[in-house]
Short mmCIF file of C-alpha atoms and ligand atoms in Angstrom, two decimals:
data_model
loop_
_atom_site.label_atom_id
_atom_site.label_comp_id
_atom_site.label_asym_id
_atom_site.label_seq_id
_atom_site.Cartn_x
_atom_site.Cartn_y
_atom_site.Cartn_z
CA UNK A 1 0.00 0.00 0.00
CA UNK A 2 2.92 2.39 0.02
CA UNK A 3 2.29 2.77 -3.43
CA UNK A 4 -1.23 4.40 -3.02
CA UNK A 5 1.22 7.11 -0.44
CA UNK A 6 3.61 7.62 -2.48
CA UNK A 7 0.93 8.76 -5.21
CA UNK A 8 -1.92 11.01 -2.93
CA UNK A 9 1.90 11.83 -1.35
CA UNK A 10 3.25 13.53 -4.32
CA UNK A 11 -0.88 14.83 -5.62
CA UNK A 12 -0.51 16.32 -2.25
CA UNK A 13 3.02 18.13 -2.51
CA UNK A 14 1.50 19.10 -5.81
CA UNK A 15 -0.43 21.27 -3.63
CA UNK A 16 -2.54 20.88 -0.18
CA UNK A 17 -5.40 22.12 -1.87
CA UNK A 18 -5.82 18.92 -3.86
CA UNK A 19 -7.72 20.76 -6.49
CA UNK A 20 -6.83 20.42 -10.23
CA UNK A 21 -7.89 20.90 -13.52
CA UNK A 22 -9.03 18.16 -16.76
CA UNK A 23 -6.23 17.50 -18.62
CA UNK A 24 -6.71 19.21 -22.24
CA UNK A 25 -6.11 17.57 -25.57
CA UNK A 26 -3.84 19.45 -28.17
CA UNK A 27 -2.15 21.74 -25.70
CA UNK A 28 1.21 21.79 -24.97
CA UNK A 29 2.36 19.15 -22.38
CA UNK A 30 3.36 21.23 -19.17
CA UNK A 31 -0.45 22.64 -19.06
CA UNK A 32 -1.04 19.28 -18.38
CA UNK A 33 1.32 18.28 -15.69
CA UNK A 34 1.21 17.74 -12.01
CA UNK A 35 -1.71 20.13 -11.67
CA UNK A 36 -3.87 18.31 -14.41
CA UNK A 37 -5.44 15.08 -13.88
CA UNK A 38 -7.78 12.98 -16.87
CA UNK A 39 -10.72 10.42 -15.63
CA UNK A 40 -8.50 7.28 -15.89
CA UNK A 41 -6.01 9.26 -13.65
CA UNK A 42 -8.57 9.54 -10.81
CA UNK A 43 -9.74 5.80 -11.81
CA UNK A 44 -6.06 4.28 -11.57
CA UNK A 45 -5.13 1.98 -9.26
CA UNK A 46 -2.30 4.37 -7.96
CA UNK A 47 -4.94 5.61 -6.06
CA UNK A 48 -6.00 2.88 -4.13
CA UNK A 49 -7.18 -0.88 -4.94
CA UNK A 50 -11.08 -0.07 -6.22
CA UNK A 51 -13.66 -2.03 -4.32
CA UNK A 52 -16.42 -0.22 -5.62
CA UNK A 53 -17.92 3.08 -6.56
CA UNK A 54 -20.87 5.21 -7.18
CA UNK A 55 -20.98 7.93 -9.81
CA UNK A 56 -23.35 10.83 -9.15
CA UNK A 57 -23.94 12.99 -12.59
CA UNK A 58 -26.49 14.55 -15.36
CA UNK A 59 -24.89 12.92 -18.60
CA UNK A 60 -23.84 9.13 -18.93
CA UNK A 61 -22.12 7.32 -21.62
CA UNK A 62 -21.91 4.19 -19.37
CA UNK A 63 -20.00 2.03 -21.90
CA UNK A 64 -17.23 4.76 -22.53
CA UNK A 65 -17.23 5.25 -18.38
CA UNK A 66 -16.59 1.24 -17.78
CA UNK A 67 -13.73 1.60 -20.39
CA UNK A 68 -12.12 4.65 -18.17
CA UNK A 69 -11.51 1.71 -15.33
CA UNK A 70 -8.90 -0.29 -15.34
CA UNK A 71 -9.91 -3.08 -16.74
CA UNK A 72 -9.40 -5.02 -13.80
CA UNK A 73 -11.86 -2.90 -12.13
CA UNK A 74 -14.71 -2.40 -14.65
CA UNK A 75 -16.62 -5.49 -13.10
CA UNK A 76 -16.64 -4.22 -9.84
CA UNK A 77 -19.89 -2.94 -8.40
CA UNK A 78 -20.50 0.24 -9.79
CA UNK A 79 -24.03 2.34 -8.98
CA UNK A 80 -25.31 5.09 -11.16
CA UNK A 81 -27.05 8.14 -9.41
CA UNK A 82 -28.70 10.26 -12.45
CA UNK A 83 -32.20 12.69 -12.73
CA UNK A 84 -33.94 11.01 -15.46
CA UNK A 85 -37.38 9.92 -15.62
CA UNK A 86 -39.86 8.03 -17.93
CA UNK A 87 -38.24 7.35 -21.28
CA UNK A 88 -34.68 8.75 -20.90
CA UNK A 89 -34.32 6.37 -17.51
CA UNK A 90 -35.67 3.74 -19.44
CA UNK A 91 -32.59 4.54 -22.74
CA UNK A 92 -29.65 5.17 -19.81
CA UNK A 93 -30.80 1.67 -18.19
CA UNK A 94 -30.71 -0.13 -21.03
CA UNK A 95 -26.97 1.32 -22.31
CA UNK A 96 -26.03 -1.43 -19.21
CA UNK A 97 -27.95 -4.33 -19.98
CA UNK A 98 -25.02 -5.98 -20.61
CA UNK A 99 -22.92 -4.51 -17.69
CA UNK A 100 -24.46 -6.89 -14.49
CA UNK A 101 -22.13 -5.02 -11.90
CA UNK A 102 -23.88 -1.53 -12.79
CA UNK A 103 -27.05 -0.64 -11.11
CA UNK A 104 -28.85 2.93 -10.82
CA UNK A 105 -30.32 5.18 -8.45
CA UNK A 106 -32.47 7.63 -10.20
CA UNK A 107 -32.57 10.93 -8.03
CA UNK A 108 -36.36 12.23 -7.37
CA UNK A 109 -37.28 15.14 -9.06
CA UNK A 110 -40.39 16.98 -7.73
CA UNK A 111 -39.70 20.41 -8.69
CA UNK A 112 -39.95 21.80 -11.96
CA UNK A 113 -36.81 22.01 -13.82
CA UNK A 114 -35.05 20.46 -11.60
CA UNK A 115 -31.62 18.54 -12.65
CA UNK A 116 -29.40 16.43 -10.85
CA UNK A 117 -26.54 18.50 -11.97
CA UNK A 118 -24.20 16.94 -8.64
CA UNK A 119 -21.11 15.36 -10.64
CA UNK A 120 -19.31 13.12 -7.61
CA UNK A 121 -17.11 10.06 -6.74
CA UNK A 122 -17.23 7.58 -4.13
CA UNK A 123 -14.67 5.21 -4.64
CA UNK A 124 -13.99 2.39 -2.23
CA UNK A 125 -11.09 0.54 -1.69
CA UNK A 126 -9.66 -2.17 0.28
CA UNK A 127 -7.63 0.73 2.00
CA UNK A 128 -10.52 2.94 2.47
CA UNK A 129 -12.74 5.43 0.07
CA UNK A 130 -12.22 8.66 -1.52
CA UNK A 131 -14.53 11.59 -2.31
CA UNK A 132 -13.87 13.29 -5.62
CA UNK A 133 -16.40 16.35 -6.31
CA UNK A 134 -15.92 17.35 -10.18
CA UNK A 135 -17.38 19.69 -13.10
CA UNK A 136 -17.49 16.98 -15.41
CA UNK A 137 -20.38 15.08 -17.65
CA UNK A 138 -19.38 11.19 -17.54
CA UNK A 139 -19.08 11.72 -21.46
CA UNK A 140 -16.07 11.64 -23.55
CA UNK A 141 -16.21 15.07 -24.70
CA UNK A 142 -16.62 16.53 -21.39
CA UNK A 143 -12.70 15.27 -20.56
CA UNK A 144 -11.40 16.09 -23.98
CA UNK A 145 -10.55 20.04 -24.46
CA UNK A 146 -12.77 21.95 -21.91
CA UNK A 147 -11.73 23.40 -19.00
CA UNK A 148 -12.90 21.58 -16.07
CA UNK A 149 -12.33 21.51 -11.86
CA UNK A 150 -11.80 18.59 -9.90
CA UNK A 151 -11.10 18.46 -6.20
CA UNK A 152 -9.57 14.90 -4.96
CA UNK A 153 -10.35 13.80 -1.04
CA UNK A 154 -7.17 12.52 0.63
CA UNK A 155 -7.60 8.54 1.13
CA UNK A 156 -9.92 8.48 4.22
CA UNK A 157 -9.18 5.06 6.30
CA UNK A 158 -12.30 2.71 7.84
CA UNK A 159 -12.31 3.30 11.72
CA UNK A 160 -12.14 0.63 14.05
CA UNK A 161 -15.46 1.39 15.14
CA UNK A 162 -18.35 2.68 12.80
CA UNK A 163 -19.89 5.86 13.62
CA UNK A 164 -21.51 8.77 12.18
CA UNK A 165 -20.79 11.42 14.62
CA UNK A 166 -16.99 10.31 14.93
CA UNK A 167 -14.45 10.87 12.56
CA UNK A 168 -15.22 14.27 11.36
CA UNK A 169 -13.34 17.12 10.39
CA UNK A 170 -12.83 20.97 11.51
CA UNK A 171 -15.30 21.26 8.59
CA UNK A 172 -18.10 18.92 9.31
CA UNK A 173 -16.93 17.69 5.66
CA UNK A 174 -18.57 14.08 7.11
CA UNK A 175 -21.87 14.82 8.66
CA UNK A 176 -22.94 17.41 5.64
CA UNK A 177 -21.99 14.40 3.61
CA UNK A 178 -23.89 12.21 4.83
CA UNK A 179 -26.85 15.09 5.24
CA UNK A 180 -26.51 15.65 1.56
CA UNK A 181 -26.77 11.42 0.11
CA UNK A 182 -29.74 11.28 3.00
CA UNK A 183 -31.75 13.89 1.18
CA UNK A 184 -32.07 11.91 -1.09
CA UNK A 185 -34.15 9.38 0.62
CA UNK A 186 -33.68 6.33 -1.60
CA UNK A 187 -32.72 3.37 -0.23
CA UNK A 188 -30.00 2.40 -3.24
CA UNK A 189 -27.90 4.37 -1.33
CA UNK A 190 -28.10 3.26 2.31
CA UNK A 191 -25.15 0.98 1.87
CA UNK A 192 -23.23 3.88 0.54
CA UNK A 193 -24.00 6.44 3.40
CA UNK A 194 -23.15 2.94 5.73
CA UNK A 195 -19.68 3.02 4.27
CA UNK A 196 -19.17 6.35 4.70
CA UNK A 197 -20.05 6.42 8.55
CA UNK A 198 -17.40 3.45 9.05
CA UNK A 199 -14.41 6.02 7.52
CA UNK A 200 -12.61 8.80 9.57
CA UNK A 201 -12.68 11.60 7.54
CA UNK A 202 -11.04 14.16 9.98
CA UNK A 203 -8.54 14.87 7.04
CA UNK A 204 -11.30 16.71 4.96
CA UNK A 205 -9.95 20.37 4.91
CA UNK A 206 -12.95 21.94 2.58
CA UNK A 207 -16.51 22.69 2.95
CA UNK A 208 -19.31 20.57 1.24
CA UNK A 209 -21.76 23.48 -0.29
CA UNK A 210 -24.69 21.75 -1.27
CA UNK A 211 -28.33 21.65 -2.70
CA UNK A 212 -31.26 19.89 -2.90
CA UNK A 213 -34.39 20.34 -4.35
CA UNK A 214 -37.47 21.34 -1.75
CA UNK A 215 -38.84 24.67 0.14
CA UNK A 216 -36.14 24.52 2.86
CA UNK A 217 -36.97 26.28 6.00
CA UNK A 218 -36.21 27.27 9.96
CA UNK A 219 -32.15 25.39 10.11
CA UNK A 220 -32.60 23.45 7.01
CA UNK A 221 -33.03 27.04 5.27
CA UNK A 222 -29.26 27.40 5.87
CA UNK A 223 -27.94 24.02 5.27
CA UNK A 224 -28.13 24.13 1.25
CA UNK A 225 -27.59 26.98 -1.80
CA UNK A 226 -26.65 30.23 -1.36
CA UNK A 227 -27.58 30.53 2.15
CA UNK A 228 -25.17 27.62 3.57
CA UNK A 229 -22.35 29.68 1.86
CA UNK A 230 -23.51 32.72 3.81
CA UNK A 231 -23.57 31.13 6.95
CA UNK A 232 -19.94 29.22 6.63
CA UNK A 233 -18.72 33.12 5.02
CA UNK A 234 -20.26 34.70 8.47
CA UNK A 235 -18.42 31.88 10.41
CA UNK A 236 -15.46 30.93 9.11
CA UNK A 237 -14.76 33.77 6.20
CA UNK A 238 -12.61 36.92 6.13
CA UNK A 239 -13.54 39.77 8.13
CA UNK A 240 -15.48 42.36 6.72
CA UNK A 241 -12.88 45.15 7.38
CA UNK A 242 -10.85 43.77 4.84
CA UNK A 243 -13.02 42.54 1.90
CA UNK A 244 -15.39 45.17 2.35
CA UNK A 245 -14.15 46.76 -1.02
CA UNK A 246 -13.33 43.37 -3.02
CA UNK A 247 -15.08 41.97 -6.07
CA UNK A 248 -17.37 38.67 -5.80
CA UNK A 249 -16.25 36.93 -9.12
CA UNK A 250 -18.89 34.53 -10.72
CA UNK A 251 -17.77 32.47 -13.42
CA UNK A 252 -20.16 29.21 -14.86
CA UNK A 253 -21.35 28.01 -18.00
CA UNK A 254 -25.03 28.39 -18.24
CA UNK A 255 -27.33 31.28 -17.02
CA UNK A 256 -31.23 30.55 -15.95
CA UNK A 257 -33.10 33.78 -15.91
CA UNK A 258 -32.51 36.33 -13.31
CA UNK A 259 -36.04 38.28 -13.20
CA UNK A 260 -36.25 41.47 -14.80
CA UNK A 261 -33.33 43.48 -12.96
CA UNK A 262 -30.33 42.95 -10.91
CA UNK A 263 -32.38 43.70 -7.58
CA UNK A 264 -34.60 40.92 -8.18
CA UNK A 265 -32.10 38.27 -6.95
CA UNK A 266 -28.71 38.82 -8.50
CA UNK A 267 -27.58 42.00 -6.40
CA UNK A 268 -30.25 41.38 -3.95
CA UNK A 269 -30.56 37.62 -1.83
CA UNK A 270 -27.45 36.12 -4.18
CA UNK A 271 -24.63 38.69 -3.68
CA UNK A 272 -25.83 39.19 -0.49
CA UNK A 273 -24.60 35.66 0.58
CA UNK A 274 -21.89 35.89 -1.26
CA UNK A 275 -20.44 38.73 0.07
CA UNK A 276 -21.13 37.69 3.37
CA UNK A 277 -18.05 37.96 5.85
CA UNK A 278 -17.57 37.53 9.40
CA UNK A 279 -18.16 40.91 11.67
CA UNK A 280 -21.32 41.54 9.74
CA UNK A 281 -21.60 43.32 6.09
CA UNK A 282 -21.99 46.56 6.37
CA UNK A 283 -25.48 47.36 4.46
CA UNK A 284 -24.36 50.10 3.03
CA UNK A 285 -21.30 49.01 0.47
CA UNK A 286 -22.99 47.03 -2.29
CA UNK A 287 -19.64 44.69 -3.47
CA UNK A 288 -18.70 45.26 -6.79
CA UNK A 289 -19.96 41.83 -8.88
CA UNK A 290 -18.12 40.49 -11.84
CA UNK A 291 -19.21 37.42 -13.90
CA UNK A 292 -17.15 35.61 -16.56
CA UNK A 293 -19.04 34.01 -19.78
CA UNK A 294 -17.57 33.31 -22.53
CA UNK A 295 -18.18 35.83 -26.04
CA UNK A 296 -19.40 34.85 -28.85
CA UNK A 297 -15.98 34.82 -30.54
CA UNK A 298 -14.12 33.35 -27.44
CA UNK A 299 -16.23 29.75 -28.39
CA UNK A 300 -15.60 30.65 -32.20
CA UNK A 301 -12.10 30.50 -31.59
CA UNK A 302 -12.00 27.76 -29.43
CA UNK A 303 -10.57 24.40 -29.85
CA UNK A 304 -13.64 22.42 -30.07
CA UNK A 305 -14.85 25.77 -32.45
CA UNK A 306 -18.66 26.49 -32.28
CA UNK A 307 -19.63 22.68 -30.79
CA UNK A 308 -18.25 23.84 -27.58
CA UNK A 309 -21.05 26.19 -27.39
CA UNK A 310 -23.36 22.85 -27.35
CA UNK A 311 -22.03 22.84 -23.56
CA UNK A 312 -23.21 25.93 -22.81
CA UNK A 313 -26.67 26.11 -22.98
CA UNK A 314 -27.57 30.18 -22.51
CA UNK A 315 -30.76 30.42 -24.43
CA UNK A 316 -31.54 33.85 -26.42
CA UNK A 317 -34.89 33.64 -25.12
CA UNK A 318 -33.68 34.02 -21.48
CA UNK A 319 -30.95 36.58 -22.69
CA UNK A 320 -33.12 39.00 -24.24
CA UNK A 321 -34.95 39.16 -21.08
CA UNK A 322 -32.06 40.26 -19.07
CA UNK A 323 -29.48 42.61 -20.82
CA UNK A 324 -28.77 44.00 -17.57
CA UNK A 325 -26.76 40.92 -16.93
CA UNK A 326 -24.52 41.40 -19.55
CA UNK A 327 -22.98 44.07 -18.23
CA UNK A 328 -20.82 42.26 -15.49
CA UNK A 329 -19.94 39.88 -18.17
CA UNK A 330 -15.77 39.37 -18.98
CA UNK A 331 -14.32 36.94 -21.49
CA UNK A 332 -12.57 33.37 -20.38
CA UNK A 333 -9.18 34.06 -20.46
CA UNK A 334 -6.91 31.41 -19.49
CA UNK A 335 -3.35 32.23 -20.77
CA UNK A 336 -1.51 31.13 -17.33
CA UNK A 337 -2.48 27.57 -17.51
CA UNK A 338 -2.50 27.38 -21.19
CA UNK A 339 -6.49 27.09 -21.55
CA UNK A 340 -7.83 30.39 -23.39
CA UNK A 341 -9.07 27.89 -26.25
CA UNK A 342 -10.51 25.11 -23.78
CA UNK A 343 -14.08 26.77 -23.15
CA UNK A 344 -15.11 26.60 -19.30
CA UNK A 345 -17.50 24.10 -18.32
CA UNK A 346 -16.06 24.20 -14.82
CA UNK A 347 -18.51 26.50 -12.53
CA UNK A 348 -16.08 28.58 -9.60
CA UNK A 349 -16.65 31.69 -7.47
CA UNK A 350 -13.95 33.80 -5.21
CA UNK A 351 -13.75 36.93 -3.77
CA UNK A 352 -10.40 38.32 -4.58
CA UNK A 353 -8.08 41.42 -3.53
CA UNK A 354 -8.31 44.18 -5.96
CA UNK A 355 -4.28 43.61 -6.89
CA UNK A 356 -5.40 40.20 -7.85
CA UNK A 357 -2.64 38.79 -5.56
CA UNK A 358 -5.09 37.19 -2.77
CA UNK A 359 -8.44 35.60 -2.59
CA UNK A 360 -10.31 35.34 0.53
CA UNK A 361 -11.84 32.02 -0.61
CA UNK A 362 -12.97 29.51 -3.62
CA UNK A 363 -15.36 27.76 -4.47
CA UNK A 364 -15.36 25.07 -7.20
CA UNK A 365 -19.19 23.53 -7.63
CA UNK A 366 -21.80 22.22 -10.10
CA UNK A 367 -23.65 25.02 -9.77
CA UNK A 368 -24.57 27.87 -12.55
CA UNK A 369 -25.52 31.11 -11.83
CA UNK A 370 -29.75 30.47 -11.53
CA UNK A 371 -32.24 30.35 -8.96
CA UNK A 372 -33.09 26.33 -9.79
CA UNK A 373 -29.02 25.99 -8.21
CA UNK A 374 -28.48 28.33 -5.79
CA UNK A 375 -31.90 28.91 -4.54
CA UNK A 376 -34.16 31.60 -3.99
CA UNK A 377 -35.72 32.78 -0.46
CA UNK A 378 -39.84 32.97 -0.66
CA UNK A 379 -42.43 33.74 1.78
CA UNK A 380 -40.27 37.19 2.89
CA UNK A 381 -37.28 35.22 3.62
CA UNK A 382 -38.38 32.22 5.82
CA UNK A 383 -37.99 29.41 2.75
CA UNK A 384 -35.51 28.81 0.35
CA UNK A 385 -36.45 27.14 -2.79
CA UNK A 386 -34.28 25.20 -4.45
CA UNK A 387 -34.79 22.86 -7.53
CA UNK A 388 -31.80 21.08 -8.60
CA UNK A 389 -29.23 18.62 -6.75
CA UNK A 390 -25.92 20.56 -6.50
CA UNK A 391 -22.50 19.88 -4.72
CA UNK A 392 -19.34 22.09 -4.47
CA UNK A 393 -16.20 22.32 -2.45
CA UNK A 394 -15.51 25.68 -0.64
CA UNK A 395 -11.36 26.34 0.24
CA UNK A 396 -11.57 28.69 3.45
CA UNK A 397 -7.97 29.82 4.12
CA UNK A 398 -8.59 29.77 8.11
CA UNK A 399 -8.83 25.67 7.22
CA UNK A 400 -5.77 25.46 5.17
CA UNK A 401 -3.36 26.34 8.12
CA UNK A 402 -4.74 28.91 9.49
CA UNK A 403 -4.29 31.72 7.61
CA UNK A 404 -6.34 34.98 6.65
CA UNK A 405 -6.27 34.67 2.76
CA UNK A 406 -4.61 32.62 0.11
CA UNK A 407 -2.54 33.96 -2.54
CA UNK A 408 -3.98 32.90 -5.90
CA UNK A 409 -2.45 32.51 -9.58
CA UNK A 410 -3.31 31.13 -12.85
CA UNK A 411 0.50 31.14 -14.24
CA UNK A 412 2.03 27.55 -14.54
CA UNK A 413 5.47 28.60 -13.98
CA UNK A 414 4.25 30.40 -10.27
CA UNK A 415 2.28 27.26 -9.97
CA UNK A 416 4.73 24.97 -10.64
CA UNK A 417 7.49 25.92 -8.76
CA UNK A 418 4.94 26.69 -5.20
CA UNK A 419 3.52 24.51 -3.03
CA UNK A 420 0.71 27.41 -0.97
CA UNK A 421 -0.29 29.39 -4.21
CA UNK A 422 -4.23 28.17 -4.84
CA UNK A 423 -4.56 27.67 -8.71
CA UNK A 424 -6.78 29.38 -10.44
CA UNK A 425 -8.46 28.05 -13.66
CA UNK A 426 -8.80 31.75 -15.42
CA UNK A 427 -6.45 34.79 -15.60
CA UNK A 428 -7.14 37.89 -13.00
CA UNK A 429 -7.25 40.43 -14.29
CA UNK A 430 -10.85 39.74 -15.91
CA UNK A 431 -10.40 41.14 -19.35
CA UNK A 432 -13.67 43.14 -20.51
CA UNK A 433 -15.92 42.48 -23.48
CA UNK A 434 -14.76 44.55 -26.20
CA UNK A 435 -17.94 47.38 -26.31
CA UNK A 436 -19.26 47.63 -29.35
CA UNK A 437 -18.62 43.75 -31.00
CA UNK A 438 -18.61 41.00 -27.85
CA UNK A 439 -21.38 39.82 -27.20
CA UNK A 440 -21.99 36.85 -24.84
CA UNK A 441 -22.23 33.14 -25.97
CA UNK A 442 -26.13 31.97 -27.02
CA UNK A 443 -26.19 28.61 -28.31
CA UNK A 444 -29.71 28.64 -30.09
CA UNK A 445 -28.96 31.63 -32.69
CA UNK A 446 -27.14 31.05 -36.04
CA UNK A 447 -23.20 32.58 -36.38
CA UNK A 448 -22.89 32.49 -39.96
CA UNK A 449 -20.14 35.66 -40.53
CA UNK A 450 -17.09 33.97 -39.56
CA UNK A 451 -15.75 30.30 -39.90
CA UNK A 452 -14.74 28.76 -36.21
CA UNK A 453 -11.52 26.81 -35.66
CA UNK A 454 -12.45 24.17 -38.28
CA UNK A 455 -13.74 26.13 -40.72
CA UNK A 456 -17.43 25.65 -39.91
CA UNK A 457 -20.49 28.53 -38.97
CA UNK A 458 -22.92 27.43 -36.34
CA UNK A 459 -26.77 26.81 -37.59
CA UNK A 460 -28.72 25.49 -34.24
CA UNK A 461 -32.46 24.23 -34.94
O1 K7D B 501 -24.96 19.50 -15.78
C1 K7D B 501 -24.38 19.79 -16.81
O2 K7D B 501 -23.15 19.73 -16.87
C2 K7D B 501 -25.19 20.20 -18.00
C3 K7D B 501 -26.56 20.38 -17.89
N1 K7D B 501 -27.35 20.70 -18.98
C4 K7D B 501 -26.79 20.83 -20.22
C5 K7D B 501 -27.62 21.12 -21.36
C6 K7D B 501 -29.06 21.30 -21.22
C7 K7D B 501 -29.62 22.53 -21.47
C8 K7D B 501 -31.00 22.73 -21.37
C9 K7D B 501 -31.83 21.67 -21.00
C10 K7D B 501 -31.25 20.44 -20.74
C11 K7D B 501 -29.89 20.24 -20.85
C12 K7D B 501 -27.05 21.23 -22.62
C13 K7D B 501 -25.67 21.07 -22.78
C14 K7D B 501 -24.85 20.79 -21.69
C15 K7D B 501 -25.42 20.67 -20.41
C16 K7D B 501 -24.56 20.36 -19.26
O3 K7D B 501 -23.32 20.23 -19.39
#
């Protein structure tokens, strides 16, 4: 087994964050070093002798996911937790009819428009288990040449003596676990939350940001969405003295519709939470918001070309309805780790300094910026509605040796030579849309003026 510590040894000098990027096809080599990590990386038995595992997600291609396991692992019991219903369960079962180790858990549904967007790993060993929490679609394309976040547990070992209140971290990483897979209330995975109970997972240094679907109120009201992330800011975040005047940065891949102005719920409940900070927010100071979505023209040029855009579904119909958005919007700009041309399908939000030297924390998730993910408060304030299954990873400096902020970069060569310098996925400073000719990414109108990277326009419907 010193093999498996050797390996989560050097991930771990790597950096303690454990957080890394997809690797990217077609891009030169050191973007896609130490810091970059593909599916059969995080499948490979240098990580520990698989047992079994359970893939939460939205999009399967089960036969391509059996072949990213070792092949002396792809009979092992493997359990599927997805969102679909009536026909589309019926197509996804049948893609395993002849795969007898893989069964499913379909995820209920009761809201409308809800998704199970969560995209997790629990892999068991004969060691012990690890939690992965990911950006990625269990679908070849999604680990090809996006630009995607992946954040590795360390190898959590089975206690001597099961227990669900023992073996917990600083960050309750354990018990909001287990909260989260018993929300779902289906019994597929009660041997799954079991397993979990019987590891010590004291080693967990990040916060599980959840959600699931349901009118949450009273405590529950601040266990999921937006409003856990307020609550662990206003606990265990910076003090407000000293972000008071930093940005929130939003960056995602898809956009539901905001109501008709920023008050509604962007500036209002939403950057409420996350500018929340410990000492109270001052009312008055509204933080300055900036989101990054890809342009038009940064998809064109991208290495997929215009297909990429088929991964990020922002609708002109919801667009039109709220320009106002548009406004915060900056390009994806990646030229530190080499991934200006891999389009983002990785979802992360921070609150850096205004050098762009620090960031007071990060937050890699599932969740898009829209109400159905993050939630939005009803009945003045005493319910939080939520529709989709989330799950996200927050890094709180006070966690990662007790310090006030981290200090962030996207530029391999910082990267590679530091061991305490958090890696960012995108290049600060944000660079603006260009007035006058960027516009932001649709992917249901036509782009006929210019040919993308292979030569193609773009002709949806
Ligand atoms: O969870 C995820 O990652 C994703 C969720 N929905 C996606 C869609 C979509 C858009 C409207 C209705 C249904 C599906 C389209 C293309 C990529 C995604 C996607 O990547």
């Amino acid at each position: 087994t010193s093999r498996f510590h050797v390996v989560t040894k050097v991930y771990e000098l790597a950096q303690p964050f454990s957080f890394f990027l997809t690797k990217v096809a077609g891009i030169a080599d050191k973007y896609n070093s130490t810091l970059a990590l593909d599916i059969k990386d995080i499948l490979s038995a240098d990580m520990g002798n698989l047992v079994a595992s359970c893939q939460f997600n939205y999009m399967f291609d089960i036969p391509w996911l059996v072949q990213q396991y070792p092949k002396e692992f792809r009979s092992k019991p493997l359990l599927i937790v997805h969102g679909e219903q009536g026909p589309s369960k019926t197509t996804l079962e049948a893609e395993a009819i002849d795969y007898s180790n893989v069964r499913f858990c379909q995820a209920k549904l009761e809201m409308l428009f809800g998704t199970h967007h969560t995209k997790m790993m629990l892999l068991q060993y004969d060691t012990g288990m690890r939690v992965v929490i990911h950006t990625s679609n269990l679908i070849k394309q999604d680990w090809h040449q996006k630009t995607q976040g992946i954040w590795i547990s360390p190898l959590f070992p089975k206690m001597a003596k099961p227990s669900a209140t023992e073996g917990d971290s600083t960050t309750h990483f354990k018990r909001n676990l287990l909260e989260y897979l018993s929300a779902y209330k289906a019994y597929q995975l009660k041997d799954w939350i079991n397993n979990i109970s019987e590891h010590d997972m004291s080693t967990a240094r990040v916060v599980i940001i959840g959600s699931v679907p349901g009118r949450h109120t009273g405590d529950q009201m601040k266990s999921w969405g937006h409003m856990k992330l307020k609550r662990v800011l206003q606990q265990h975040g910076p003090s407000n003295g000293v972000v008071k005047n930093w940005p929130v940065i939003g960056q995602f891949s898809s956009i539901g519709s905001m109501g008709a102005n920023k008050e509604a719920w962007l500036c209002g409940e939403w950057l409420q939470s996350l500018s929340a900070a410990t000492g109270g927010t001052t009312l008055s100071s509204v933080p300055l918001l900036k989101l990054v979505f890809p342009t038009k023209d940064n998809v064109r040029c991208s290495l997929e070309g215009f297909p990429a855009g088929g991964s990020i579904p922002y609708s002109i119909n919801v667009a039109k309805k709220q320009m106002f958005l548009h406004d915060f919007f900056h390009q994806w700009r990646s030229e530190g780790q080499g991934r200006s041309r891999a389009m983002p399908h990785i979802k992360t939000y921070l609150r850096p300094s205004p050098d762009n030297q620090k960031t007071a924390w990060f937050l890699v998730t599932s969740a898009n910026l829209s109400k159905a993910a993050w939630g939005a408060l009803e009945k003045k304030g005493t319910q939080l509605m939520i529709r989709s299954y989330e799950i996200g990873v927050l890094f709180l400096p006070k966690f990662f040796g007790g310090k006030d902020l981290f200090d962030v970069s996207s530029n391999f060569e910082m990267l590679k030579s530091s061991t305490d310098v958090f890696p960012l996925p995108f290049d600060l400073p944000l660079t603006d849309y260009i007035k006058g000719k960027d516009r932001p990414w649709m992917w249901d109108i036509p782009y006929m003026d210019l040919p993308d990277t292979n030569g193609n326009i773009w002709c949806p419907g």
